[in-house]
PDB file of C-alpha atoms in Angstrom:
ATOM      1  CA  MET A 144      36.749 -30.844 -47.112  1.00 67.00           C
ATOM      2  CA  THR A 145      33.465 -30.905 -45.247  1.00 83.00           C
ATOM      3  CA  THR A 146      30.924 -33.650 -45.654  1.00 87.00           C
ATOM      4  CA  PRO A 147      27.999 -32.496 -47.801  1.00 94.00           C
ATOM      5  CA  THR A 148      24.528 -32.287 -46.315  1.00 95.00           C
ATOM      6  CA  ALA A 149      21.809 -34.731 -47.299  1.00 95.00           C
ATOM      7  CA  ALA A 150      20.299 -31.989 -49.489  1.00 96.00           C
ATOM      8  CA  GLU A 151      23.629 -31.412 -51.233  1.00 96.00           C
ATOM      9  CA  ILE A 152      24.056 -35.140 -51.826  1.00 96.00           C
ATOM     10  CA  ALA A 153      20.531 -35.314 -53.261  1.00 96.00           C
ATOM     11  CA  LYS A 154      21.318 -32.387 -55.569  1.00 97.00           C
ATOM     12  CA  ASP A 155      24.523 -34.074 -56.773  1.00 96.00           C
ATOM     13  CA  TYR A 156      22.678 -37.351 -57.359  1.00 97.00           C
ATOM     14  CA  SER A 157      19.983 -35.529 -59.325  1.00 97.00           C
ATOM     15  CA  ALA A 158      22.598 -33.811 -61.494  1.00 96.00           C
ATOM     16  CA  ALA A 159      24.276 -37.165 -62.102  1.00 97.00           C
ATOM     17  CA  GLY A 160      20.882 -38.553 -63.099  1.00 98.00           C
ATOM     18  CA  ASP A 161      20.574 -35.801 -65.704  1.00 98.00           C
ATOM     19  CA  SER A 162      23.898 -36.943 -67.178  1.00 98.00           C
ATOM     20  CA  VAL A 163      22.673 -40.548 -67.197  1.00 98.00           C
ATOM     21  CA  THR A 164      19.542 -39.508 -69.103  1.00 98.00           C
ATOM     22  CA  LEU A 165      21.505 -37.507 -71.658  1.00 98.00           C
ATOM     23  CA  ILE A 166      24.046 -40.279 -72.236  1.00 98.00           C
ATOM     24  CA  ASN A 167      21.320 -42.893 -72.621  1.00 98.00           C
ATOM     25  CA  GLU A 168      19.437 -40.708 -75.123  1.00 98.00           C
ATOM     26  CA  LEU A 169      22.577 -40.157 -77.198  1.00 98.00           C
ATOM     27  CA  VAL A 170      23.629 -43.817 -77.037  1.00 98.00           C
ATOM     28  CA  ALA A 171      20.275 -44.693 -78.626  1.00 98.00           C
ATOM     29  CA  ILE A 172      21.121 -42.645 -81.733  1.00 97.00           C
ATOM     30  CA  ASN A 173      22.733 -44.640 -84.545  1.00 96.00           C
ATOM     31  CA  THR A 174      25.285 -42.053 -85.670  1.00 96.00           C
ATOM     32  CA  LEU A 175      26.438 -39.191 -83.489  1.00 97.00           C
ATOM     33  CA  THR A 176      27.691 -35.811 -84.631  1.00 97.00           C
ATOM     34  CA  ASP A 177      31.024 -34.613 -83.281  1.00 97.00           C
ATOM     35  CA  GLU A 178      29.118 -32.284 -80.944  1.00 98.00           C
ATOM     36  CA  GLU A 179      27.016 -35.171 -79.611  1.00 98.00           C
ATOM     37  CA  LYS A 180      30.143 -37.305 -79.109  1.00 98.00           C
ATOM     38  CA  ASP A 181      31.716 -34.448 -77.155  1.00 98.00           C
ATOM     39  CA  SER A 182      28.579 -34.176 -75.029  1.00 98.00           C
ATOM     40  CA  VAL A 183      28.754 -37.894 -74.250  1.00 98.00           C
ATOM     41  CA  ARG A 184      32.444 -37.565 -73.351  1.00 98.00           C
ATOM     42  CA  ARG A 185      31.844 -34.603 -71.008  1.00 98.00           C
ATOM     43  CA  ASN A 186      28.945 -36.327 -69.280  1.00 98.00           C
ATOM     44  CA  VAL A 187      30.894 -39.587 -68.907  1.00 98.00           C
ATOM     45  CA  GLU A 188      33.722 -37.605 -67.295  1.00 98.00           C
ATOM     46  CA  HIS A 189      31.211 -35.929 -64.971  1.00 97.00           C
ATOM     47  CA  LEU A 190      29.784 -39.283 -63.910  1.00 98.00           C
ATOM     48  CA  GLU A 191      33.236 -40.759 -63.351  1.00 98.00           C
ATOM     49  CA  LEU A 192      34.024 -37.867 -61.004  1.00 97.00           C
ATOM     50  CA  MET A 193      30.704 -38.255 -59.206  1.00 96.00           C
ATOM     51  CA  VAL A 194      30.976 -42.026 -58.748  1.00 97.00           C
ATOM     52  CA  ALA A 195      34.427 -41.540 -57.220  1.00 97.00           C
ATOM     53  CA  LYS A 196      33.026 -39.323 -54.440  1.00 95.00           C
ATOM     54  CA  ASP A 197      33.084 -40.897 -50.985  1.00 94.00           C
ATOM     55  CA  PHE A 198      29.992 -39.217 -49.564  1.00 94.00           C
ATOM     56  CA  TRP A 199      27.334 -41.466 -51.095  1.00 95.00           C
ATOM     57  CA  THR A 200      25.062 -43.204 -48.615  1.00 92.00           C
ATOM     58  CA  THR A 201      22.163 -45.310 -49.917  1.00 95.00           C
ATOM     59  CA  GLU A 202      22.107 -43.945 -53.474  1.00 96.00           C
ATOM     60  CA  ASP A 203      22.110 -46.543 -56.246  1.00 97.00           C
ATOM     61  CA  LEU A 204      25.160 -45.817 -58.382  1.00 98.00           C
ATOM     62  CA  THR A 205      24.412 -48.647 -60.827  1.00 98.00           C
ATOM     63  CA  PRO A 206      22.713 -46.370 -63.397  1.00 98.00           C
ATOM     64  CA  LEU A 207      25.690 -44.000 -63.245  1.00 98.00           C
ATOM     65  CA  ASN A 208      28.193 -46.792 -63.808  1.00 98.00           C
ATOM     66  CA  SER A 209      26.068 -48.279 -66.593  1.00 98.00           C
ATOM     67  CA  ALA A 210      25.871 -44.917 -68.373  1.00 98.00           C
ATOM     68  CA  VAL A 211      29.653 -44.517 -68.122  1.00 98.00           C
ATOM     69  CA  THR A 212      30.156 -47.947 -69.698  1.00 98.00           C
ATOM     70  CA  ALA A 213      27.571 -47.333 -72.442  1.00 98.00           C
ATOM     71  CA  GLY A 214      28.869 -43.848 -73.177  1.00 98.00           C
ATOM     72  CA  LYS A 215      32.478 -44.994 -73.453  1.00 98.00           C
ATOM     73  CA  ALA A 216      31.463 -47.829 -75.772  1.00 98.00           C
ATOM     74  CA  LYS A 217      29.480 -45.448 -77.979  1.00 97.00           C
ATOM     75  CA  ILE A 218      32.314 -43.005 -78.524  1.00 96.00           C
ATOM     76  CA  ALA A 219      35.156 -45.544 -78.664  1.00 94.00           C
TER      77      ALA A 219
END
């Protein structure tokens, strides 16, 4: 596999940020519908895959990891 370009890494980080935002918005809701729980689960899985990538450079992965933790707790 080839190493992604800086632009590709930035795009991936931006997409991960969208998942963080969605998870955080849903975690703030008291009671989730089954559809919302499924959305949290899918976005948590996406973030877990992204955090595991080895191409990150100076990106702060803390918000991604925090969203994974919060999302898992919400749907547990």
